[in-house]
XYZ file of C-alpha atoms in Angstrom:
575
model
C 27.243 -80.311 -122.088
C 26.705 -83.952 -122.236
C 23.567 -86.213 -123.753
C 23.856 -89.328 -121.993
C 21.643 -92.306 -123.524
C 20.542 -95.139 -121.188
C 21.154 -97.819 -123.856
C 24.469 -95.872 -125.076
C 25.745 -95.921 -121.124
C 24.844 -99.708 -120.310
C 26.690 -101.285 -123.941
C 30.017 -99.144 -123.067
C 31.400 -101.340 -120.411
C 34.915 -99.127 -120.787
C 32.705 -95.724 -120.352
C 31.446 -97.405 -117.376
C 34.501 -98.229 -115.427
C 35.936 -94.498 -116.673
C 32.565 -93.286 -115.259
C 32.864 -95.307 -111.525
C 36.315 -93.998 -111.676
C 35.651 -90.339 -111.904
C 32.703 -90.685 -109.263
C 35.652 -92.537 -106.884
C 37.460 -89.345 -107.122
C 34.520 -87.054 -106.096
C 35.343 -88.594 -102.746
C 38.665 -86.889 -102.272
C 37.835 -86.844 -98.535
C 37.469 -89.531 -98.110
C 40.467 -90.895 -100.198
C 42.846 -88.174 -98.601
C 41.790 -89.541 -94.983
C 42.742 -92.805 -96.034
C 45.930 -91.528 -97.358
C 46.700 -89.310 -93.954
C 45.823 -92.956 -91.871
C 47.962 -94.517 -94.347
C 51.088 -92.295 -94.059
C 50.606 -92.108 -89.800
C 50.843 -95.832 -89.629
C 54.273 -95.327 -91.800
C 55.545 -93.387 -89.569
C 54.475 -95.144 -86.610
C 55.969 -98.331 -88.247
C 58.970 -96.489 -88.973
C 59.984 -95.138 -85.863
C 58.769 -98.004 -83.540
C 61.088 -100.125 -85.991
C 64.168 -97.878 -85.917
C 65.433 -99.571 -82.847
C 64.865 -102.653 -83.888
C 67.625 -105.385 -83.930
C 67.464 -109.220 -85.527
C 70.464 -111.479 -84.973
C 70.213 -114.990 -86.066
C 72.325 -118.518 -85.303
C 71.888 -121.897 -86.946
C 72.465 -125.265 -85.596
C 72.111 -128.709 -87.536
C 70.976 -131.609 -85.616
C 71.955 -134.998 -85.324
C 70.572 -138.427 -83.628
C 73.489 -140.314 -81.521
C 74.775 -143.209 -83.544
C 77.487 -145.927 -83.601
C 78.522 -145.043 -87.289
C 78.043 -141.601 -88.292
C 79.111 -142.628 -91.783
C 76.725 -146.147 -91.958
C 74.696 -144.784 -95.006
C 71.764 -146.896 -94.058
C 70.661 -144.663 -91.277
C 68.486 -141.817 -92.387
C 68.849 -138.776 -89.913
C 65.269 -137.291 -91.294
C 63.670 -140.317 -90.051
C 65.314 -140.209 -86.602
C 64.443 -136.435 -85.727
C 61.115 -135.278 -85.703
C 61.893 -131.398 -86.505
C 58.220 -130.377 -84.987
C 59.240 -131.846 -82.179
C 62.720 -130.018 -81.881
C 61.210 -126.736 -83.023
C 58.789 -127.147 -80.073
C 61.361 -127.687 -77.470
C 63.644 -124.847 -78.748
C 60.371 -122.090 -77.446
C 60.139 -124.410 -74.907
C 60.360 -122.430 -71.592
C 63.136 -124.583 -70.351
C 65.596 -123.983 -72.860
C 65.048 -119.996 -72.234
C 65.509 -120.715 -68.050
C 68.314 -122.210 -68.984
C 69.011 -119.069 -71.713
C 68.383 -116.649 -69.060
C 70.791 -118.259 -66.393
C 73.585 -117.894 -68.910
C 72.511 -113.938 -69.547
C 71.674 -113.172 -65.751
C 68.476 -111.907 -67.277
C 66.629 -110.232 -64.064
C 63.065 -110.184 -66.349
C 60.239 -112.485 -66.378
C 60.669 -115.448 -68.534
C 58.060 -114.382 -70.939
C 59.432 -110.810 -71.509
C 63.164 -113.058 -72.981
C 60.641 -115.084 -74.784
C 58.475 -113.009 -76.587
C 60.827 -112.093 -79.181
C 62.269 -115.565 -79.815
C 61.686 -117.332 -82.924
C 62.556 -120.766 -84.167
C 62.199 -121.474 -87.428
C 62.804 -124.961 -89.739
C 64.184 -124.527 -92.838
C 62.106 -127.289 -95.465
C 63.539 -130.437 -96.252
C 66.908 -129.571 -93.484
C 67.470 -130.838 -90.532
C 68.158 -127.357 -89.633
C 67.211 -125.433 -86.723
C 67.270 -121.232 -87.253
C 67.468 -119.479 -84.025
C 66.390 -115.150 -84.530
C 66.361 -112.698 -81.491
C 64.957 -109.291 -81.911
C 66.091 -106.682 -79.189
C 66.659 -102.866 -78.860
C 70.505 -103.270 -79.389
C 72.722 -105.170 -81.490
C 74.614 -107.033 -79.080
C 71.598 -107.860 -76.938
C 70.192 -109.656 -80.014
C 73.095 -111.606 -80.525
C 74.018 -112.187 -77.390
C 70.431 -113.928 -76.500
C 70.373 -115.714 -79.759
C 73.600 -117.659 -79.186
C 72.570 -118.185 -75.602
C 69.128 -119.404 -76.335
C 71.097 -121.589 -79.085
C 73.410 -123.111 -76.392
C 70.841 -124.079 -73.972
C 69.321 -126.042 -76.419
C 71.901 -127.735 -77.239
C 72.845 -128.411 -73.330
C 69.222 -129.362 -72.763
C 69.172 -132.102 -75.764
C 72.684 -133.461 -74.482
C 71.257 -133.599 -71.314
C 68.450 -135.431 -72.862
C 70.395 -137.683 -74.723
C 72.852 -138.261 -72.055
C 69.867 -139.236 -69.219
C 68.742 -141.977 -71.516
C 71.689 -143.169 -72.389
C 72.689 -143.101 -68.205
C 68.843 -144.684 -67.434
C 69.461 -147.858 -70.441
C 73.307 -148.375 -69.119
C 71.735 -149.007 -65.914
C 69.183 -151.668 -66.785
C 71.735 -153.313 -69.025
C 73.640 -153.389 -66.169
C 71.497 -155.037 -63.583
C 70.488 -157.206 -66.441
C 73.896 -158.561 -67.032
C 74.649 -159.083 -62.799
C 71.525 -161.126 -63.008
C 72.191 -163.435 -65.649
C 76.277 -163.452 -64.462
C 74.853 -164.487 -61.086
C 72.936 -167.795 -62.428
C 76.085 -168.509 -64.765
C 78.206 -168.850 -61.736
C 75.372 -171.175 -59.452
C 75.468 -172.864 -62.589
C 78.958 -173.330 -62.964
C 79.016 -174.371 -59.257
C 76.079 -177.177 -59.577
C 77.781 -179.118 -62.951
C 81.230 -179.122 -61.266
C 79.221 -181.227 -58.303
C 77.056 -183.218 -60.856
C 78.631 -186.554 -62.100
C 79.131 -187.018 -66.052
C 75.776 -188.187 -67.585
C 72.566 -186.738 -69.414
C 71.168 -184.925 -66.330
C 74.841 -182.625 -66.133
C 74.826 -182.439 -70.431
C 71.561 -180.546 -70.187
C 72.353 -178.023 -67.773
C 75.615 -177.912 -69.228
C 73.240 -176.104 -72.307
C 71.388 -173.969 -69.547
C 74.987 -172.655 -69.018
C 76.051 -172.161 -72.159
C 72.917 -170.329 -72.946
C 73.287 -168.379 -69.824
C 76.857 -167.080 -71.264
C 75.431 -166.393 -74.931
C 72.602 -163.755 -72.778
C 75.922 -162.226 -70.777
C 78.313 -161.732 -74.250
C 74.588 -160.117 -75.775
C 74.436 -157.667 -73.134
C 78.233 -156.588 -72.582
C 77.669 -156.002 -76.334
C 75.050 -153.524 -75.530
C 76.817 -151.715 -72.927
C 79.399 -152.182 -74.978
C 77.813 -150.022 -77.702
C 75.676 -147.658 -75.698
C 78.993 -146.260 -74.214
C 80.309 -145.707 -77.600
C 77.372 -143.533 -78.945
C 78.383 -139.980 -79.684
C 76.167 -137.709 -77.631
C 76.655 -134.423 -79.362
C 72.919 -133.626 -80.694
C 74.351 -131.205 -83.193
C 76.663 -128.643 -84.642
C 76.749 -124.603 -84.860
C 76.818 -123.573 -88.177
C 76.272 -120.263 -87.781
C 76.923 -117.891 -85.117
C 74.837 -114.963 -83.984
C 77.311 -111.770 -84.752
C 75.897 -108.336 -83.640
C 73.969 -106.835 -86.572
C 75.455 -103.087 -88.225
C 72.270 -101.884 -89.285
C 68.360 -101.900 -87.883
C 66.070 -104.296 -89.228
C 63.451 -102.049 -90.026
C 62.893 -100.325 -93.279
C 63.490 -97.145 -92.823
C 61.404 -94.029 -92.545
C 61.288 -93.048 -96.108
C 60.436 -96.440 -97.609
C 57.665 -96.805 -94.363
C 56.342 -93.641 -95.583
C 55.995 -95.205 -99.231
C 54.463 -98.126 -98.390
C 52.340 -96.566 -96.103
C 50.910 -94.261 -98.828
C 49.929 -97.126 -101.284
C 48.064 -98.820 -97.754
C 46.563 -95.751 -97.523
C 45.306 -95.018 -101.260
C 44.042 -98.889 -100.956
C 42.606 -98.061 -97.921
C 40.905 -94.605 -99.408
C 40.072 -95.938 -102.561
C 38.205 -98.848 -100.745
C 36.212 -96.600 -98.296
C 35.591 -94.612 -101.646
C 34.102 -97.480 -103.218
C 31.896 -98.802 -100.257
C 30.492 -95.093 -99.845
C 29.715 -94.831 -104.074
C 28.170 -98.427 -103.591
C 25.955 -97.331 -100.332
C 25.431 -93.689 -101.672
C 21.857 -92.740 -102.469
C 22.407 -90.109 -104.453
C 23.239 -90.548 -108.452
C 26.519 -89.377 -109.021
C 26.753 -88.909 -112.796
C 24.528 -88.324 -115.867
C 24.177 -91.815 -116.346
C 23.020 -92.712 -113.002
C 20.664 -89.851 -113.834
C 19.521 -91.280 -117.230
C 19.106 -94.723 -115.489
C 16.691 -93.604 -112.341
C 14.830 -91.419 -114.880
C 14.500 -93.878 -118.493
C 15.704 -90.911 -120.562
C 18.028 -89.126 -121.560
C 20.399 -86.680 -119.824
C 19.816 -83.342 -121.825
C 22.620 -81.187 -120.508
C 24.721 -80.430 -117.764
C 24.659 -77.360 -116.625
C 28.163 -75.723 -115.363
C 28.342 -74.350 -111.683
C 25.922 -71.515 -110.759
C 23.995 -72.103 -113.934
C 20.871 -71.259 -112.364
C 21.511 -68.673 -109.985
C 20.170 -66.149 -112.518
C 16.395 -66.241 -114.040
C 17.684 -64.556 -117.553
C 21.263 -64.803 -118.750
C 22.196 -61.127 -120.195
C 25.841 -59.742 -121.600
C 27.895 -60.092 -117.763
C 26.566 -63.862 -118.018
C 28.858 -66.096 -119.028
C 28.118 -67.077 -122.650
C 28.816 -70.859 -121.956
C 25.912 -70.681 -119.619
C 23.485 -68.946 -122.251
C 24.702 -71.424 -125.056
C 23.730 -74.267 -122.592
C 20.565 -73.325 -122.476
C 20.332 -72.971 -126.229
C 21.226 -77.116 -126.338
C 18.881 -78.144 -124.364
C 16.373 -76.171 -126.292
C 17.066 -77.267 -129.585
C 17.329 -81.054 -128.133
C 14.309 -80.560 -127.235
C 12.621 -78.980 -130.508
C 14.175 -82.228 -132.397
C 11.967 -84.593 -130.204
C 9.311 -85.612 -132.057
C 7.504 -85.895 -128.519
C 7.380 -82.492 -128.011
C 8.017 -81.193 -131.376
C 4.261 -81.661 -132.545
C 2.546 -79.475 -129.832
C 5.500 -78.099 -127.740
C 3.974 -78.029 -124.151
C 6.697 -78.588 -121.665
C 6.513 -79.239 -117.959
C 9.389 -78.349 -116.227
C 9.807 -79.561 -112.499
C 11.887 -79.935 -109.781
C 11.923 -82.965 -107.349
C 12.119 -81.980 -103.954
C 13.065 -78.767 -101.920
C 13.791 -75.409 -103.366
C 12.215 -74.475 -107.243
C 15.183 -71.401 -107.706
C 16.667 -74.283 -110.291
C 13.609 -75.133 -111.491
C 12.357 -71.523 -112.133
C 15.457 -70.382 -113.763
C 15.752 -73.445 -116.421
C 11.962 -72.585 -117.408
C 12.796 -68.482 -117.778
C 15.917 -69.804 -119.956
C 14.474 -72.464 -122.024
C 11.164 -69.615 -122.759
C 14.181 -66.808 -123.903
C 15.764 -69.658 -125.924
C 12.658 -70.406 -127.769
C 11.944 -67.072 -128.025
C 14.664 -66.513 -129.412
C 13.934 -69.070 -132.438
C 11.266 -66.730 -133.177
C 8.122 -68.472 -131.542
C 5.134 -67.305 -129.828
C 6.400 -68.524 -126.223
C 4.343 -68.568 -122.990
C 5.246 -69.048 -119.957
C 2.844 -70.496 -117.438
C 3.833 -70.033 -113.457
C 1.752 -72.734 -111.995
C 2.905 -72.397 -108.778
C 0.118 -70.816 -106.905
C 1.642 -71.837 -103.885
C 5.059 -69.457 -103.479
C 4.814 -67.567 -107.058
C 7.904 -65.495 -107.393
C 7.889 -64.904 -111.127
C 6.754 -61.286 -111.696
C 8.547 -59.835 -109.009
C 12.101 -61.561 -110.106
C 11.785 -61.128 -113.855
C 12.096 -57.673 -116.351
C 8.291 -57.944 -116.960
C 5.779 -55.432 -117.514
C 2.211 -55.055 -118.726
C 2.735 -54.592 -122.758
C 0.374 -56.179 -125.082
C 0.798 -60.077 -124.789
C 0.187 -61.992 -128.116
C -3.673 -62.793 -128.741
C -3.375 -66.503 -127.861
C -1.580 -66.064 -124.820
C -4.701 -63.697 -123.588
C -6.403 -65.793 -121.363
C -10.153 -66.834 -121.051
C -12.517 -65.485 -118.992
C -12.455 -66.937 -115.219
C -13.925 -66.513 -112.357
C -12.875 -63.569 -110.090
C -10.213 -63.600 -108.220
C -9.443 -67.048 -109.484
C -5.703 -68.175 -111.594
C -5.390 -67.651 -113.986
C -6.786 -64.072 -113.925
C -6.829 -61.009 -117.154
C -3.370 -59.664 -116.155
C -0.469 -60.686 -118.859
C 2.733 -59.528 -118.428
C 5.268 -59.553 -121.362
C 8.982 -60.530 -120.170
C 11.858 -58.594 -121.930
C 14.687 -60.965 -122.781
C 17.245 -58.984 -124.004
C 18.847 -59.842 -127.377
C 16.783 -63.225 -127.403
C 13.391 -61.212 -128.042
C 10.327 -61.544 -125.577
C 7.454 -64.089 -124.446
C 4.626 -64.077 -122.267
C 4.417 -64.355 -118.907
C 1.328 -65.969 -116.633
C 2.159 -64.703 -113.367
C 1.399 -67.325 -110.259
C -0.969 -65.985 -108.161
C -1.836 -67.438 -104.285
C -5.633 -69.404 -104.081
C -7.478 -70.667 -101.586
C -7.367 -74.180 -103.373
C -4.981 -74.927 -105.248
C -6.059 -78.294 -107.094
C -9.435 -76.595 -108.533
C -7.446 -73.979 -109.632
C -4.546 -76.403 -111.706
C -7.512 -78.653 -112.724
C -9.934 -75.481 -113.787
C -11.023 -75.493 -117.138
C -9.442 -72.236 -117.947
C -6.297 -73.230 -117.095
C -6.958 -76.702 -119.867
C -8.254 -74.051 -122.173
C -5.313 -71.545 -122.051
C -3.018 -74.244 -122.595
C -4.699 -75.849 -125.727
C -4.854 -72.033 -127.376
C -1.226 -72.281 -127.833
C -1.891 -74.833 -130.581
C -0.961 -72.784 -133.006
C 1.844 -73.543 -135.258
C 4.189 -70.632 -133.955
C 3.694 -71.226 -130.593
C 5.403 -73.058 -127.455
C 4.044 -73.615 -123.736
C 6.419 -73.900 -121.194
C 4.449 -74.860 -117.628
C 6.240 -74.123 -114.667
C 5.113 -76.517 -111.157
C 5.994 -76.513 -108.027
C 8.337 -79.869 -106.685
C 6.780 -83.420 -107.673
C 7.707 -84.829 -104.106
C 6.897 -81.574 -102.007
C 3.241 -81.257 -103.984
C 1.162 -83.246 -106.201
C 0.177 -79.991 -108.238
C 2.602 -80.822 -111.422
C 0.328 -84.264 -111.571
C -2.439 -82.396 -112.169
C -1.262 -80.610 -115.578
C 0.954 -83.573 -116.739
C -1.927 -84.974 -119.282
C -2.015 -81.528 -120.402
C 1.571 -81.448 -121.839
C 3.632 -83.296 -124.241
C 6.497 -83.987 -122.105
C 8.246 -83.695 -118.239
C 11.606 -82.069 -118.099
C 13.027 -83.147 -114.325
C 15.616 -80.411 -113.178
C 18.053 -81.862 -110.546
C 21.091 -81.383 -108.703
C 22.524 -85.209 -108.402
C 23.842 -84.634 -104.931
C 20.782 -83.262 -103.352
C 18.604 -85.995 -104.915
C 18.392 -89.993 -104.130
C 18.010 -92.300 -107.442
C 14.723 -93.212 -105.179
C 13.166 -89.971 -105.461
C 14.125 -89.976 -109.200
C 12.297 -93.108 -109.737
C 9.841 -92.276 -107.616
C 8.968 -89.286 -109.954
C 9.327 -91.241 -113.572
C 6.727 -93.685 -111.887
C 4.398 -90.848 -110.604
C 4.627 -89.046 -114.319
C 4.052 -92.394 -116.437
C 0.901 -93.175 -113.389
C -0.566 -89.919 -114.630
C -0.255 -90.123 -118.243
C 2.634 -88.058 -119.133
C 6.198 -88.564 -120.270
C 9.394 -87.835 -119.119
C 11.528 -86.195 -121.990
C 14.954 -85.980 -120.265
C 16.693 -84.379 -117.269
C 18.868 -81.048 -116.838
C 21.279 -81.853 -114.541
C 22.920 -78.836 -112.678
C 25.504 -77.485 -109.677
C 24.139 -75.226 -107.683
C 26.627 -72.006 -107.294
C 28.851 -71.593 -103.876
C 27.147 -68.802 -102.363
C 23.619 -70.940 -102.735
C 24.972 -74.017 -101.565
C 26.415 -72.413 -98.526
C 23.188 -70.392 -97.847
C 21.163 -71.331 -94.612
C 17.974 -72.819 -95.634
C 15.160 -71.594 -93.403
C 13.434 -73.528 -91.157
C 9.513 -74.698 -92.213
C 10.039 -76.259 -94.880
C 6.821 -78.235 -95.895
C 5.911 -82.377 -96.332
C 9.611 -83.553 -96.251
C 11.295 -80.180 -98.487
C 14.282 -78.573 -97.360
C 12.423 -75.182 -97.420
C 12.371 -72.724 -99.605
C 15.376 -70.014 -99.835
C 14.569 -66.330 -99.893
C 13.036 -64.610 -102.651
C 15.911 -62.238 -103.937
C 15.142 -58.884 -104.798
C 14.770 -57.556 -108.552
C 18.286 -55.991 -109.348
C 18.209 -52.288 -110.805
C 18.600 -54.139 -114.431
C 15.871 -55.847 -114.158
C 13.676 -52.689 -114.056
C 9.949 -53.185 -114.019
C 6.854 -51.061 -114.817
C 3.182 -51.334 -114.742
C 0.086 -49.635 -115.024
C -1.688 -48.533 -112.003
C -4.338 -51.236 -112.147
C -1.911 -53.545 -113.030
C 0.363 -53.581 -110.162
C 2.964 -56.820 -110.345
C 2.623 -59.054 -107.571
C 5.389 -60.173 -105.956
C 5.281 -63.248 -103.250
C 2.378 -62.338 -102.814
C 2.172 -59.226 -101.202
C 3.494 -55.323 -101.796
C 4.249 -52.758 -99.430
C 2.703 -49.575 -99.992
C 3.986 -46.928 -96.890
C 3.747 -49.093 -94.221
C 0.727 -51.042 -95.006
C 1.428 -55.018 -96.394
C -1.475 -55.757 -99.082
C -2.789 -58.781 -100.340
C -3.747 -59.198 -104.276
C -7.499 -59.272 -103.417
C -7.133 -56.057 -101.722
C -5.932 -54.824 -104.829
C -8.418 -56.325 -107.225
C -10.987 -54.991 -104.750
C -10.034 -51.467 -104.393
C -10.282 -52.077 -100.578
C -7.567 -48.178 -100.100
C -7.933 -46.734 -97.235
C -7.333 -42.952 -97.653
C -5.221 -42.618 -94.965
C -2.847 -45.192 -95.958
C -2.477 -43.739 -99.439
């Protein structure tokens, strides 16, 4: 059992994150699908991978130049590496690759798994080929390498051919007007007229030594545009990383991946998923948690578990040391939405507990709608204390002269007001009788507890909430929205009461897995069926007194309603 503060929850940032972590792990589903996707994609990864090949060649690069040792030319600022990485994928260098290999494929197919990458600050060009097969990776790499190579000595090689030639026709043209020249001063006679084209010549010469010096040097460039450095060598083991260590990797994706989709569900997720989501919605505190199947029985006896009885007890005395309810002790107990079995069976325990303490307790079923009470408990028609007797009302109006006594075992007894169906509810909550039984229990011995039907299915536990100290809100945090819980504090506090706390409960496997029938009314999830009294629950009652049920007993064949009863409308013939 845990009492969960609001103010005690929000200051414990640590209790917090341990709290978001446990509700994570509710998820396990979820988590263990991302774990399953996780571990498939390993071993996708690892078997498409397991064939998988990488062999890798290196080639520096180099600009032609004159003087390979001249330290004043920087290579870094002669080759544009971008540039060279781009013509490497080029498509031309792998035509020229796939000549070389005889590849019968489409260009893009050799392509595809080419890559070219540039080492930083190198003039260094890395050449990797994946393929199915060692020596097809190798093979390919060095051939894509060579046609690089070929294609940038081609390149280098054109140019130099295309700059020869205009040299060339350069130097015919100015060797052409040297020798006119020539010819015209040996014909001119000695003077100032043959001294100045006598410069034109000279001039003429000084253009022709310029450009055999060109030639002169362009034929001496060395055209290799670079060196291997490393050779692609067929690779001895698959590139991939193995089964076992895809597997591994693959199960941390997947917990990442689970414990994501965990957290985006808890983030979207309506429904409160701890105490202190609970105490949050609700402004108060979280009296107890009850274990699984808690409430599946209206009266915990010796083949209970005794966890589930001393459960009980807590939230009893937790509620006896709030000086909210400790001054008139009238509780309310009510569920939200849907089924009241929770409901009912936390008001049956909480009335044995405080019997048990040794007060006058009285329980009131104010569900007039679907009362179940007297058929399901070990009640009978023994004198009731004085107080609980109730006023006079009208006829066959709630509450009515019957007062059953309910037998708790070891914990003593307390008083039953059975529920009883009426043609209008809301005059019969709002009655004066039902004001004046309540306030008769103001003596100093004596504790109310009220039980109403769902505060979202009906607005009947409104109507007696400024009639009791305090609210106690029974819910099962998965089958509830933090809404709805809101929805009900705001409803309570409009009407003048006070929410004391919240029992928070998981309903038993055999309930949660039971169908819930159809017909349920204004938005609940219906109503289960009313089980039948067990042989140790026995029951007895006077004649006139007969115990209603849901409403109706069978008697031969014949169904009969209560007023049939109170009237004495028997047939003789279906006695």
């Amino acid at each position: 059992m845990t009492h969960t503060n609001v103010t005690a929850v929000e200051d414990d940032e640590p209790e917090l994150l341990r709290d978001q972590f446990r509700q994570l792990l509710r998820y396990r589903a979820i988590i263990g699908a991302g774990i399953g996707i996780g571990l498939l994609g390993g071993v996708w990864f690892g078997l498409s991978n397991a064939d998988t090949y990488v062999a890798t060649s290196q080639v520096v690069l180099r600009a032609p130049v004159n003087d390979p040792f001249n330290p004043s030319i920087s290579q870094d600022k002669t080759l544009n590496m971008g540039s060279e990485r781009q013509t490497a994928l080029s498509s031309s260098v792998v035509e020229q690759a796939a000549k070389k290999l005889g590849w019968t494929g489409t260009i893009g197919k050799l392509q595809k798994d080419l890559q070219v990458t540039n080492p930083p600050q190198s003039q260094v060009l890395q050449f990797t080929y994946t393929a199915d097969s060692p020596k097809a990776a190798a093979d390919r790499a060095n051939a894509v390498t060579q046609a690089y190579l070929d294609l940038r000595k081609k390149q280098w090689t054109d140019l130099r051919s295309t700059m020869l030639e205009g040299q060339q026709r350069q130097l015919d043209e100015v060797a052409k007007k040297h020798d006119q020249k020539a010819k015209e001063l040996d014909r001119m006679p000695d003077g100032a007229a043959r001294d100045a084209e006598y410069g034109v010549k000279t001039n003429l010469l000084n253009r022709i030594n310029e450009l055999d010096a060109r030639i002169s040097q362009l034929k001496s460039l060395d055209m290799s545009p670079g060196t291997v450095i490393r050779t692609a060598t067929a690779p001895g083991f698959s590139d991939g990383p193995g089964l076992p260590m895809s597997l591994g990797l693959g199960a941390l994706v997947g917990v990442a991946l689970g414990l994501l989709a965990a957290w985006v569900r808890l983030v979207f997720d309506p429904a409160p998923r701890s105490a202190g989501d609970v105490a949050r919605a609700v402004r108060a505190p979280v009296l107890g948690t009850l274990p699984r199947g808690a409430t599946d029985v209206l009266l915990a006896d010796d083949q209970t578990d005794a966890r589930v009885a001393e459960e009980y007890r807590s939230v009893a005395f937790r509620l006896a040391y709030d000086q909210r309810f400790a001054d008139r002790r009238r509780l309310l107990v009510v569920a939200p939405r849907g089924s009241n079995d929770a409901a009912v069976a936390v008001a049956s325990h909480l009335a044995a507990s405080f019997a048990e303490t040794g007060k006058d307790v009285l329980l009131i079923e104010a569900d007039l709608r679907t009362p179940t009470l007297a058929g399901r408990l070990r009640a009978h028609a023994a004198a009731a204390p004085r107080w609980s007797s109730p006023v006079e009302g009208e006829e066959n109006g709630w509450p009515g002269r019957r007062q059953l006594s309910v037998d708790a075992g070891e914990s003593g007894s307390f008083g039953l007001v059975p529920g009883e169906r009426v043609r209008n509810v809301a005059r019969a909550l709002t009655a004066p009788t039902v004001s004046r039984l309540i306030a008769e229990a103001d003596s100093p011995n004596a504790t109310v507890v009220v039980l109403a039907p769902p505060v979202l299915n009906y607005a009947d536990a409104l109507a007696l909430v400024d009639r009791v100290d305090g609210v106690l809100i029974v819910c099962d945090p998965r089958g509830v929205h933090r809404t709805d819980l809101q929805r009900i504090r705001e409803l309570i506090a409009g009407a003048g009461g006070t929410v004391l706390g919240a029992v928070v409960h998981t309903p038993g496997r055999q309930r949660r897995g039971a169908k819930q029938p159809a017909g349920g009314r204004r938005g609940g999830r219906g109503r289960q069926p009313i089980p039948e009294p067990s042989g140790s629950e026995e029951f007895t009652a006077e004649p006139e007194q007969v115990i209603l049920g849901d409403g109706s007993d069978t008697v031969t064949l014949r169904s009969l309603r209560a007023e049939d009863l109170r009237t004495g409308d028997l047939r003789t013939g279906d006695r």
